Short mmCIF file of C-alpha atoms and ligand atoms in Angstrom, two decimals:
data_model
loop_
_atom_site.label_atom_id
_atom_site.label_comp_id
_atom_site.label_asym_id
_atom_site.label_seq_id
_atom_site.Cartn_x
_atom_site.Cartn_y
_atom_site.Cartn_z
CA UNK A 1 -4.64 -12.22 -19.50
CA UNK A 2 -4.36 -15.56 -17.63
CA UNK A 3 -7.72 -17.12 -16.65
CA UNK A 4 -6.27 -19.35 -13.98
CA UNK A 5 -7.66 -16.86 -11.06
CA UNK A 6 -11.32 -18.04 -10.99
CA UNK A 7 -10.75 -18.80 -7.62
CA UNK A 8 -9.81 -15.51 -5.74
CA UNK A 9 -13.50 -14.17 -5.51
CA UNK A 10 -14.10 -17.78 -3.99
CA UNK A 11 -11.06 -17.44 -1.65
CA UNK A 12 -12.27 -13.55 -0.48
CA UNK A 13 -15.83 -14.92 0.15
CA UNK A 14 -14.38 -17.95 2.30
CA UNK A 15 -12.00 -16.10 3.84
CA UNK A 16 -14.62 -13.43 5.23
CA UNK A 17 -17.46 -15.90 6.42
CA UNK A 18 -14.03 -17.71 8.12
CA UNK A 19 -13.49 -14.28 9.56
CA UNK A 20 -17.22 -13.82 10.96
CA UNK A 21 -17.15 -17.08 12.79
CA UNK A 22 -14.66 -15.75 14.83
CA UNK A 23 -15.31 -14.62 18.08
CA UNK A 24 -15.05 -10.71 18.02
CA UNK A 25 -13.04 -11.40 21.24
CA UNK A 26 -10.06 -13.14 19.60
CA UNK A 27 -6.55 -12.13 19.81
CA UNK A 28 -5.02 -10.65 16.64
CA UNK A 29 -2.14 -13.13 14.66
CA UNK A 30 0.07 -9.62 15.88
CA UNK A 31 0.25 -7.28 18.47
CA UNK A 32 0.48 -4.52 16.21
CA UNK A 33 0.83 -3.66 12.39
CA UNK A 34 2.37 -0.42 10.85
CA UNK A 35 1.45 0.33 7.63
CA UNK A 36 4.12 2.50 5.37
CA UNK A 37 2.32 3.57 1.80
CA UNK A 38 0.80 5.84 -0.38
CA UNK A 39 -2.93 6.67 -1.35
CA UNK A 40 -3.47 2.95 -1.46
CA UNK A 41 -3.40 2.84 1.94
CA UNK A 42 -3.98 6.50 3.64
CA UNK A 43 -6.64 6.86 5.87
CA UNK A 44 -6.62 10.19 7.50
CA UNK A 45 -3.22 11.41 7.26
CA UNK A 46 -3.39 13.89 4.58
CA UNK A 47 -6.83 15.29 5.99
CA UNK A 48 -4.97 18.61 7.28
CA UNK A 49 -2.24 18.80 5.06
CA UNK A 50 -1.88 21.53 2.56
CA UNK A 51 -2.48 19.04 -0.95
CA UNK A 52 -5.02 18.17 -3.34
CA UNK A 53 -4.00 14.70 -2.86
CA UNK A 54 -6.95 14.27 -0.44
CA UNK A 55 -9.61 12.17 -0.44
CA UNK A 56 -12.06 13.46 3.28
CA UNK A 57 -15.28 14.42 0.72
CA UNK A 58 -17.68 12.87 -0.79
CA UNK A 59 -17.95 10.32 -3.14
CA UNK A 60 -15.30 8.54 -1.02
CA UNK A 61 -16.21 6.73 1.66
CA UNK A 62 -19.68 6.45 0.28
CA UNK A 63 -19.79 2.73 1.29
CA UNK A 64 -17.30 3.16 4.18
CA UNK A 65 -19.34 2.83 8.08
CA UNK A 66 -17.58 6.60 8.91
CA UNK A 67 -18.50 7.84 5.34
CA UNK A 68 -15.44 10.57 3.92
CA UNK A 69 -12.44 9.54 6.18
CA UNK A 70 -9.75 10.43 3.75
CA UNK A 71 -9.50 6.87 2.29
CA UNK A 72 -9.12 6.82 -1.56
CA UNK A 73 -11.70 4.64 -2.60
CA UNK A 74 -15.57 4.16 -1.90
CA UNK A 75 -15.12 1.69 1.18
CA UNK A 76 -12.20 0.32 2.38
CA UNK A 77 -8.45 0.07 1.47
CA UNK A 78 -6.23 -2.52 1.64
CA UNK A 79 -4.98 -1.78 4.94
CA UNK A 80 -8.80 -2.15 6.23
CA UNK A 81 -8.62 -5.75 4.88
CA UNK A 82 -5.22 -6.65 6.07
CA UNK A 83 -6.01 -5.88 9.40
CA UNK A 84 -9.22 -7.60 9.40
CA UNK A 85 -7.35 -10.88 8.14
CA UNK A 86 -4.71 -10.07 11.10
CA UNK A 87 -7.26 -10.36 13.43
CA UNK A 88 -7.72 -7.01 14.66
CA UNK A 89 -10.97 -6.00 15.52
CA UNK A 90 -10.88 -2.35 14.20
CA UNK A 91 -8.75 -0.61 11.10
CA UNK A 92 -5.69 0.70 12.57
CA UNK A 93 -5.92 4.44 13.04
CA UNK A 94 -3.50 7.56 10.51
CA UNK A 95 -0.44 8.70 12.61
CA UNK A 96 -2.28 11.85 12.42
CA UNK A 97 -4.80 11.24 15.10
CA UNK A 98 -3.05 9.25 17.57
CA UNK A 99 -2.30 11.26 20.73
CA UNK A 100 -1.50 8.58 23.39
CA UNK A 101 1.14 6.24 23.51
CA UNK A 102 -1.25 3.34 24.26
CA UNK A 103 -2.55 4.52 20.94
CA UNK A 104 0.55 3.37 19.64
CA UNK A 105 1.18 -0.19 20.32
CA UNK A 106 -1.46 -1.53 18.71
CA UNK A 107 0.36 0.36 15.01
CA UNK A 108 -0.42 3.13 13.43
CA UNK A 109 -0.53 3.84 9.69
CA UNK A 110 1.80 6.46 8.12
CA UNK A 111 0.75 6.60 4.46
CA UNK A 112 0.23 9.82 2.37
CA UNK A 113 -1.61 10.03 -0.42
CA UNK A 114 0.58 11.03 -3.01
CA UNK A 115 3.96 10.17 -1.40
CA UNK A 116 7.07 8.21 -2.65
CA UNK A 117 10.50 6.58 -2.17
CA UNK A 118 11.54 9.60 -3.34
CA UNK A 119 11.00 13.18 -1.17
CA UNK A 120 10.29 15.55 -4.39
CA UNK A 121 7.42 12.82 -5.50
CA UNK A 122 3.95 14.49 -5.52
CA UNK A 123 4.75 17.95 -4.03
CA UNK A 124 3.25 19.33 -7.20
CA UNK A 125 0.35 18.86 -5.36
CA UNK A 126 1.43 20.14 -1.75
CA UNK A 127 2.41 18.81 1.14
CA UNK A 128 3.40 15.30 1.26
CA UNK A 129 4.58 12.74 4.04
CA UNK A 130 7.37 10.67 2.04
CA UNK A 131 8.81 7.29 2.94
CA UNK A 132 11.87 9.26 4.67
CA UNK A 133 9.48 11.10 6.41
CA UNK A 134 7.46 8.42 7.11
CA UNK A 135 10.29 6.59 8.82
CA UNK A 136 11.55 9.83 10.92
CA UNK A 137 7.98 9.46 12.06
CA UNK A 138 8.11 5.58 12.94
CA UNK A 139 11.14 6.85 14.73
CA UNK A 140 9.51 8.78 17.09
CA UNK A 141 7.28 6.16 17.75
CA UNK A 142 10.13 3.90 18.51
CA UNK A 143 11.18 7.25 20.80
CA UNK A 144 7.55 7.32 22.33
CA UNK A 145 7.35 3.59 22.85
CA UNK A 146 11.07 3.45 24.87
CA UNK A 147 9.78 6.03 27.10
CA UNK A 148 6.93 4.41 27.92
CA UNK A 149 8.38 0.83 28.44
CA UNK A 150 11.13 2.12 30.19
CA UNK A 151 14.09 1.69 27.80
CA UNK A 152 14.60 1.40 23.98
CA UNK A 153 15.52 -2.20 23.79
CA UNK A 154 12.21 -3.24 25.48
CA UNK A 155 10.46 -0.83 22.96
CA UNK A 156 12.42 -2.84 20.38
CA UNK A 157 11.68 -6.39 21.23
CA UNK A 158 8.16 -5.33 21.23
CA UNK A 159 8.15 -3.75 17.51
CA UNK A 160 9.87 -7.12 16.58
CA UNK A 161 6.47 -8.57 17.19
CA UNK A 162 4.64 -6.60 14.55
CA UNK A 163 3.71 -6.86 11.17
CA UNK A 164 3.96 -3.73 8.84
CA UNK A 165 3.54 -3.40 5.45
CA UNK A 166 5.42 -1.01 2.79
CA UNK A 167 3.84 -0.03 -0.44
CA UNK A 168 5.61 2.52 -2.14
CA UNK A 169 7.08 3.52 -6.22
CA UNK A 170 3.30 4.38 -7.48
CA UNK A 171 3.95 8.17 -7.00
CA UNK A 172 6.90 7.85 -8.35
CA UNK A 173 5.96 7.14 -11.49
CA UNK A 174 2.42 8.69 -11.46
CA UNK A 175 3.82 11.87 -9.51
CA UNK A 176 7.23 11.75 -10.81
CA UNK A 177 8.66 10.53 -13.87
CA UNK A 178 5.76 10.37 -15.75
CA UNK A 179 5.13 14.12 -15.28
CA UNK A 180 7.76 15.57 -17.64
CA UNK A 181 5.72 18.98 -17.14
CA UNK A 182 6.67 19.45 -13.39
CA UNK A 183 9.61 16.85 -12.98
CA UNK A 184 12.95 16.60 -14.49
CA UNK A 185 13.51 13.32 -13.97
CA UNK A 186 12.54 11.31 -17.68
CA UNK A 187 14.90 13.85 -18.68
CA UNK A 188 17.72 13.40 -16.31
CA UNK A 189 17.20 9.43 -16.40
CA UNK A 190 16.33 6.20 -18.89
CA UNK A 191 13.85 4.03 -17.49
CA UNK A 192 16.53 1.47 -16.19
CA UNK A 193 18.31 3.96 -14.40
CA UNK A 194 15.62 5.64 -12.76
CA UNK A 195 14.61 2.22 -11.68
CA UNK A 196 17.84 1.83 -10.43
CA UNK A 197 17.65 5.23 -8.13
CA UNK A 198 14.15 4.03 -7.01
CA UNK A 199 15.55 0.48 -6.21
CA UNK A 200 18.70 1.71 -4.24
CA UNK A 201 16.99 4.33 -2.30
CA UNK A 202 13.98 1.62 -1.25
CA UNK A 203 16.62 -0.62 0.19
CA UNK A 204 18.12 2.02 2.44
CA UNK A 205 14.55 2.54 3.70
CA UNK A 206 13.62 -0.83 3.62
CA UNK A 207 17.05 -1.46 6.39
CA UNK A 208 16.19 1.96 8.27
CA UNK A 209 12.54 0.13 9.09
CA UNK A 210 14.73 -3.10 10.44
CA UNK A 211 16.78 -0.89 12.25
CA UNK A 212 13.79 0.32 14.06
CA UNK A 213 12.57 -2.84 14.95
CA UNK A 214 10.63 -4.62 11.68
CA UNK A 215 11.32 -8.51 11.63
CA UNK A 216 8.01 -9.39 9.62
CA UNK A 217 7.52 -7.06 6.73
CA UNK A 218 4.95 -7.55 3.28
CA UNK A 219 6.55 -5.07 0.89
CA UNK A 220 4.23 -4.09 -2.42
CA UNK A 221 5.58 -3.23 -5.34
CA UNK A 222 3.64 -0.39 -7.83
CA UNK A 223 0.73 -1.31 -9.53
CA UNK A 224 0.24 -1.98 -12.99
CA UNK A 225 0.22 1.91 -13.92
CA UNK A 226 0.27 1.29 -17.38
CA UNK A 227 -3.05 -0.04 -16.95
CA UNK A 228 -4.85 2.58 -14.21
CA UNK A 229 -7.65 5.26 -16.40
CA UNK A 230 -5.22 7.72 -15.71
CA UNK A 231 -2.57 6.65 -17.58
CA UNK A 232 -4.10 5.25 -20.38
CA UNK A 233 -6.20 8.56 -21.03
CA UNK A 234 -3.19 10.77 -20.51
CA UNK A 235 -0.21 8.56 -22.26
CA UNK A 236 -2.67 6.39 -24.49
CA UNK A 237 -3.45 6.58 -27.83
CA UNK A 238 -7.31 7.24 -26.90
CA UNK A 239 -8.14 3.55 -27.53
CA UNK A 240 -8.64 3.10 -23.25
CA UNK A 241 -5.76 0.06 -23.28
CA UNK A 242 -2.89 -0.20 -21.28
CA UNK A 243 0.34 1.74 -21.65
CA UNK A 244 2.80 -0.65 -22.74
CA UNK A 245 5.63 1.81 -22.12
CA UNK A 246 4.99 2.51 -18.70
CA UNK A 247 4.12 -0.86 -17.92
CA UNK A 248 7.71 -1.92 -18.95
CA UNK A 249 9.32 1.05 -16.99
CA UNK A 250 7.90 0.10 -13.67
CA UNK A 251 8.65 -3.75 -14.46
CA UNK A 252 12.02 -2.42 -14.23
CA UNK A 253 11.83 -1.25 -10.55
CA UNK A 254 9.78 -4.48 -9.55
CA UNK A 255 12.86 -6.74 -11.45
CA UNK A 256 15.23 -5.13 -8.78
CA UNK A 257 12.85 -5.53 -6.11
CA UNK A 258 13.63 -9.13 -6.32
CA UNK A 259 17.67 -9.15 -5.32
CA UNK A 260 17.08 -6.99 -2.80
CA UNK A 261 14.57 -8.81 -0.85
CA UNK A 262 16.60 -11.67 -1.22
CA UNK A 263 19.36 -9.63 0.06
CA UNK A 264 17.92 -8.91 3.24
CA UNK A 265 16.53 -12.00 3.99
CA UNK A 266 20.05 -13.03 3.74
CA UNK A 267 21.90 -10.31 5.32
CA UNK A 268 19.19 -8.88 8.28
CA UNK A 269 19.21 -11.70 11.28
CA UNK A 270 15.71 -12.73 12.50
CA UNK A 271 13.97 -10.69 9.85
CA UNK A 272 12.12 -11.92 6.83
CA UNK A 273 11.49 -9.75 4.01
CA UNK A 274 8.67 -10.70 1.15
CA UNK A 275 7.29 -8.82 -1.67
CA UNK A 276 3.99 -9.00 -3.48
CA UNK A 277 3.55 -8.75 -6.73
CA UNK A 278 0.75 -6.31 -8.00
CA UNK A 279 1.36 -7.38 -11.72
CA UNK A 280 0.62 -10.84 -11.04
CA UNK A 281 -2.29 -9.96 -8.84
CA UNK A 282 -3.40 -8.14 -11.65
CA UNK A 283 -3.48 -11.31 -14.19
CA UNK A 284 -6.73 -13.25 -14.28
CA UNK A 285 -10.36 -12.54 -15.63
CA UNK A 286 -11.77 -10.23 -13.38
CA UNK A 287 -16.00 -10.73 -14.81
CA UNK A 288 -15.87 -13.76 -13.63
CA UNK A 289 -16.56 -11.80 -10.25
CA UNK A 290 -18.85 -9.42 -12.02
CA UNK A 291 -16.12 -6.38 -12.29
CA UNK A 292 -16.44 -6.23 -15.75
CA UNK A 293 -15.43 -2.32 -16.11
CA UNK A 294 -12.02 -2.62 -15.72
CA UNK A 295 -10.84 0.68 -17.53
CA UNK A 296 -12.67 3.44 -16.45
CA UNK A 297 -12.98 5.32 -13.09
CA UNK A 298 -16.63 4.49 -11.11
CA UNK A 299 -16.93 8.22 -10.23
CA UNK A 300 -16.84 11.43 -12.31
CA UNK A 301 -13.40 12.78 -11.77
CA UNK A 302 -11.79 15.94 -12.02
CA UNK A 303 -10.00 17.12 -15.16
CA UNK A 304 -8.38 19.87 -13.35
CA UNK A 305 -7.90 20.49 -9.61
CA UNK A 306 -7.05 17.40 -8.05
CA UNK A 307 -7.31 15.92 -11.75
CA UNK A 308 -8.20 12.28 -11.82
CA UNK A 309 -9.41 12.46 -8.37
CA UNK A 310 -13.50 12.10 -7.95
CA UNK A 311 -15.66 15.54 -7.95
CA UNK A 312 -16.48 16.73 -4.94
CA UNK A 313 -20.51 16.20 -4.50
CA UNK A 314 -21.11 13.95 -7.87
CA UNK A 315 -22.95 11.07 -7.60
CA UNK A 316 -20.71 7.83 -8.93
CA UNK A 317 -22.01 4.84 -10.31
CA UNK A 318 -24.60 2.34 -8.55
CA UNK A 319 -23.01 -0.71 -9.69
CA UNK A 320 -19.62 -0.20 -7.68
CA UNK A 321 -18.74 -3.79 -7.59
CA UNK A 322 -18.74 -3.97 -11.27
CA UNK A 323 -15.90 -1.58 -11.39
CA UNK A 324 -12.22 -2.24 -10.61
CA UNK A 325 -11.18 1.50 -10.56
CA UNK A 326 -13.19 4.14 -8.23
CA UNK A 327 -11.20 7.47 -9.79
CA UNK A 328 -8.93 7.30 -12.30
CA UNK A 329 -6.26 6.18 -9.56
CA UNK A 330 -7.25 3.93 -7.13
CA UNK A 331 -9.24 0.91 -7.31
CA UNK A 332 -12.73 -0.01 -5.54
CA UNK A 333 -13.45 -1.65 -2.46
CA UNK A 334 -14.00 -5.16 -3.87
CA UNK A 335 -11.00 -4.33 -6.29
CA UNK A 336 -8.37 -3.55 -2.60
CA UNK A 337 -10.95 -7.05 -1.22
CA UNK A 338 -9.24 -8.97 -3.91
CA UNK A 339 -5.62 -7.56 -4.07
CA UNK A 340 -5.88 -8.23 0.18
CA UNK A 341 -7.14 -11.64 -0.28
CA UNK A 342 -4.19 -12.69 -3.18
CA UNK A 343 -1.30 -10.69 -0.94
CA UNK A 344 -2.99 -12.52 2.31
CA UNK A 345 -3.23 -16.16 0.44
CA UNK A 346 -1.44 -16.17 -2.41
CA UNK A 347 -3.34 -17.87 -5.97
CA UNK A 348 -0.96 -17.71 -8.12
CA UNK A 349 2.65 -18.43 -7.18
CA UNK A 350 4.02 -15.50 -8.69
CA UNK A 351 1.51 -13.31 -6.16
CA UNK A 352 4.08 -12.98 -3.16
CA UNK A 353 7.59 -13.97 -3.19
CA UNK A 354 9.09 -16.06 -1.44
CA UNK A 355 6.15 -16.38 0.31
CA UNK A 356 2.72 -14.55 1.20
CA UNK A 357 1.24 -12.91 4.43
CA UNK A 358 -0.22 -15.75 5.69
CA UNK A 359 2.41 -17.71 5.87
CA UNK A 360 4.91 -15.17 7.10
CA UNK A 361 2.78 -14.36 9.91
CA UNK A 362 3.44 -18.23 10.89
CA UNK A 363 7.06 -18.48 10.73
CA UNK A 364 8.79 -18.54 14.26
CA UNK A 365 11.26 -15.61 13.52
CA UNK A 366 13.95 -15.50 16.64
CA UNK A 367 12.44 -12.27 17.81
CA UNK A 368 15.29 -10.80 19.81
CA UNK A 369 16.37 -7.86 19.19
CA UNK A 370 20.32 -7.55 17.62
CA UNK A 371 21.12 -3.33 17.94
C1 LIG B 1 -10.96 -5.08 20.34
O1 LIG B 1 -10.02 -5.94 20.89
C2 LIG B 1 -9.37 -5.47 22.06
C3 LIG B 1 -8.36 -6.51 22.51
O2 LIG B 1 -7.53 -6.89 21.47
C4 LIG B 1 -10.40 -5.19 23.13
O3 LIG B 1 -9.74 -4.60 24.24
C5 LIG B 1 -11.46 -4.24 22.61
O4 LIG B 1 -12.47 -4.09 23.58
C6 LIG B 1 -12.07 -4.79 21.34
N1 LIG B 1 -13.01 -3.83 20.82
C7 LIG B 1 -14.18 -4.19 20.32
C8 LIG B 1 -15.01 -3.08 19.79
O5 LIG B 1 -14.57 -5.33 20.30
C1 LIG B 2 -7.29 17.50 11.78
O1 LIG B 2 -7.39 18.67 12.55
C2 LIG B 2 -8.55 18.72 13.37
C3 LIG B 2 -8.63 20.08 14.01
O2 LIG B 2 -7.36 20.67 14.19
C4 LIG B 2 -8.43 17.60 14.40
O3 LIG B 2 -9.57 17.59 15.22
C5 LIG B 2 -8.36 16.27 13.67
O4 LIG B 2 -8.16 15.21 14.59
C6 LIG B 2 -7.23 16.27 12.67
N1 LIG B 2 -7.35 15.06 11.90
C7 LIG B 2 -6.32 14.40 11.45
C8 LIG B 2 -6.61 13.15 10.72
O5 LIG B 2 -5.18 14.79 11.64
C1 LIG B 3 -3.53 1.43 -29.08
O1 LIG B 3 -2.59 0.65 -28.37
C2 LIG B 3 -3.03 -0.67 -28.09
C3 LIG B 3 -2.02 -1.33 -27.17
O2 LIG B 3 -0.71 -1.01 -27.49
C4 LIG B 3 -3.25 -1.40 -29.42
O3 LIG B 3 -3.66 -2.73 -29.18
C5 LIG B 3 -4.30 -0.67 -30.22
O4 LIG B 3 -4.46 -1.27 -31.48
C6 LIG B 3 -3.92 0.80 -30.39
N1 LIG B 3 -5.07 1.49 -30.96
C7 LIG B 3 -4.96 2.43 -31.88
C8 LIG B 3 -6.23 3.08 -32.30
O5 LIG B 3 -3.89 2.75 -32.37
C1 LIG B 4 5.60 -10.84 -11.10
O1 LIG B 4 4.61 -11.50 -11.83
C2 LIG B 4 4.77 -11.37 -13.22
C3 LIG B 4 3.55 -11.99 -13.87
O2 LIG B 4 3.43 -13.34 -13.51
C4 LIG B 4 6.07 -12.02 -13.65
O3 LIG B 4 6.27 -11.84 -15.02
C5 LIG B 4 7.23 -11.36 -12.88
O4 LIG B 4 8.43 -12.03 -13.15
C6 LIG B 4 6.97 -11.40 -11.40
N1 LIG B 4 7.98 -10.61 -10.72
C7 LIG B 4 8.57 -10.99 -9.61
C8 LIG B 4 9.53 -10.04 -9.02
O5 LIG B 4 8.33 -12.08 -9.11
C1 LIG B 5 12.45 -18.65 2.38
C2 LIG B 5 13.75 -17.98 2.14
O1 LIG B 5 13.90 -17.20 1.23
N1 LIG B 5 14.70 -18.27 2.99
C3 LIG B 5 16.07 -17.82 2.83
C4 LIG B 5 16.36 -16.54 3.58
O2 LIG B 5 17.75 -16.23 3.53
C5 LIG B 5 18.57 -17.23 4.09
C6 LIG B 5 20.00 -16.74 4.03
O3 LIG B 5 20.34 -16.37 2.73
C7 LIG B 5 18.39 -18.54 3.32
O4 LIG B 5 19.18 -19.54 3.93
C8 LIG B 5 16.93 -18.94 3.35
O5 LIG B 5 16.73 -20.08 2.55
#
């Protein structure tokens, strides 16, 4: 592992006492931020689903102000810290448990635990919002929105003002491919070409959410799964160290990633398209910040219902911010602090390509809309 991140615990700290001096009054960077994801990211929306993929019980939230809110980790997700480095005052609430339109316009966040670029992904465990779905669901906001501002290309010029953020492919691999057991598809596919269906299938979304409106859009890439408790317990060779195999697999997917935003920065007018890149956010030393349990989860988790998940009632470890992972899936809240803070202001230059949050949120897009 590279040592040349010292500084991101440095850049989190000054970024947050930067954030406190603010006046609580200020005006967010955006009017509004959608979030499109995964577990990473849900806060709510799988609460009355029919899945196991839920997260609304204790241990989680332990350290979150609201306690269990169906966030995936002990405090908050990513999509907590983006929107505090946007500006906005409060987390942006799940699709779920917006009623009003005026809900709406300030974004909403669509992610599922256990959901994917691809439907099938995670239904082993129930019910599941996918990225499709998540999308048919963005269009009704964009149906909601018209309505209310009195025609759809005023509801469109104002969704050209938002940020939203995509972070899909985890599930499927985790949920998917890497579950011979209840999907066909290491069977029916090598590596490269199931990258390859992943890949093709993202970029369809990835125009369907321009199409709606996006013009400023962060899209993650899958984590290092190679390298998550999970993996290395289930596919390892019981020495706890990354997965070299899977590691290279989903490499795959994030090597096409590349083109294609490149591809619509090229070919979508007004829009720019970036991608961050969770294995390079993953390089550096993280003890140098005091996580220095990087390889197993914080809490007990389950090794059958909901396995990998934490048990329900169990008390997890004291030290949480010496642990990266919370379960055997998702990471703790200093561990989605510093993934935020690199996506937000990049450290290394292969963090966000071709460019990070920050400094997408300052470029002057013409932000008219084209349909
Ligand atoms: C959050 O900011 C909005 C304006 O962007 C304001 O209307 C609202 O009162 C603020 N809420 C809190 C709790 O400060
Ligand atoms: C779940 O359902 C309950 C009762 O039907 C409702 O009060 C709550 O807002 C729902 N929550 C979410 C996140 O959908
Ligand atoms: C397990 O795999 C890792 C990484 O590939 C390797 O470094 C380690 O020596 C292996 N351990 C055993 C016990 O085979
Ligand atoms: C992501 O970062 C890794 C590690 O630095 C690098 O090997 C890879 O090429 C990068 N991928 C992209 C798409 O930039
Ligand atoms: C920063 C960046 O990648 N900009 C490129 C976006 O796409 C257009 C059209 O291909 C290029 O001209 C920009 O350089």
């Amino acid at each position: 592992m590279a040592s040349g991140v010292k500084v991101w615990f440095a850049i989190a700290t000054l970024l947050l006492m930067f954030l406190s001096l603010k006046p609580l009054v200020a005006e967010p960077q955006v009017p509004c931020y959608f979030i499109f994801g995964d577990s990473l990211v849900d806060n709510g929306n799988n609460n009355n689903l029919s899945t196991e993929a839920k997260a609304n019980y204790l241990p989680y939230g332990i350290d979150f102000p609201d306690g269990p809110t169906g966030r995936f980790s002990n405090g908050k997700n990513l999509a907590d810290y983006l929107a505090e480095f946007l500006g906005f005052n409060s987390s942006i609430p799940p699709y779920s448990a917006v009623t009003t339109t005026e809900g709406l316009l300030k974004g909403v966040n669509y992610a599922s635990g256990a959901g994917g670029i691809l439907d099938e992904s995670g239904t082993h465990m129930g019910e599941v919002i996918s990225m499709d779905q998540q999308l048919v669901n963005h269009g009704l906001t964009l149906a909601r929105i018209a309505l209310y501002m009195k025609g759809y290309r005023a509801a469109r010029y104002y969704l050209n003002k938002c940020f939203y953020s995509v972070g899909m492919g985890n599930n499927d691999y985790i949920n998917n491919y890497l579950m011979p057991q209840k999907y066909p598809s290491s069977r029916l596919y090598t590596p490269d070409q199931f990258a390859e269906l992943l890949a093709k299938k993202h970029y369809v979304q990835l125009k369907k959410l321009h199409a709606l409106g996006a013009r400023k859009v962060a899209v993650f890439g899958p984590g290092v799964l190679g390298c998550i408790p999970e993996e290395m317990e289930t596919h390892g060779n019981g020495s706890l160290s990354c997965v070299d195999s899977i590691n290279s697999a989903v490499q795959m997917f994030n090597d096409r990633m590349k083109p294609i935003i490149d591809d619509l920065n090229g070919s979508l007018k007004g829009a720019k398209f970036i991608l961050i890149n969770m294995t390079s956010l993953a390089l550096g030393d993280p003890s140098i910040i005091g996580i220095n349990n990087v390889n197993k989860a914080c809490c007990q988790v389950s090794k059958t219902k909901a396995k990998g998940q934490c048990e329900e009632g169990q008390v997890p470890c004291s030290n949480r911010n010496e642990y990266m992972f919370w379960d055997n899936f998702h990471l703790t809240e200093i561990g989605n602090l510093g993934t935020a803070t690199r996506s937000y202001t990049a450290t290394l230059p292969t963090d966000a390509y071709p460019m990070d949050i920050s400094s997408l949120l300052q470029l002057n897009l013409q932000a008219k809309s084209d349909i």
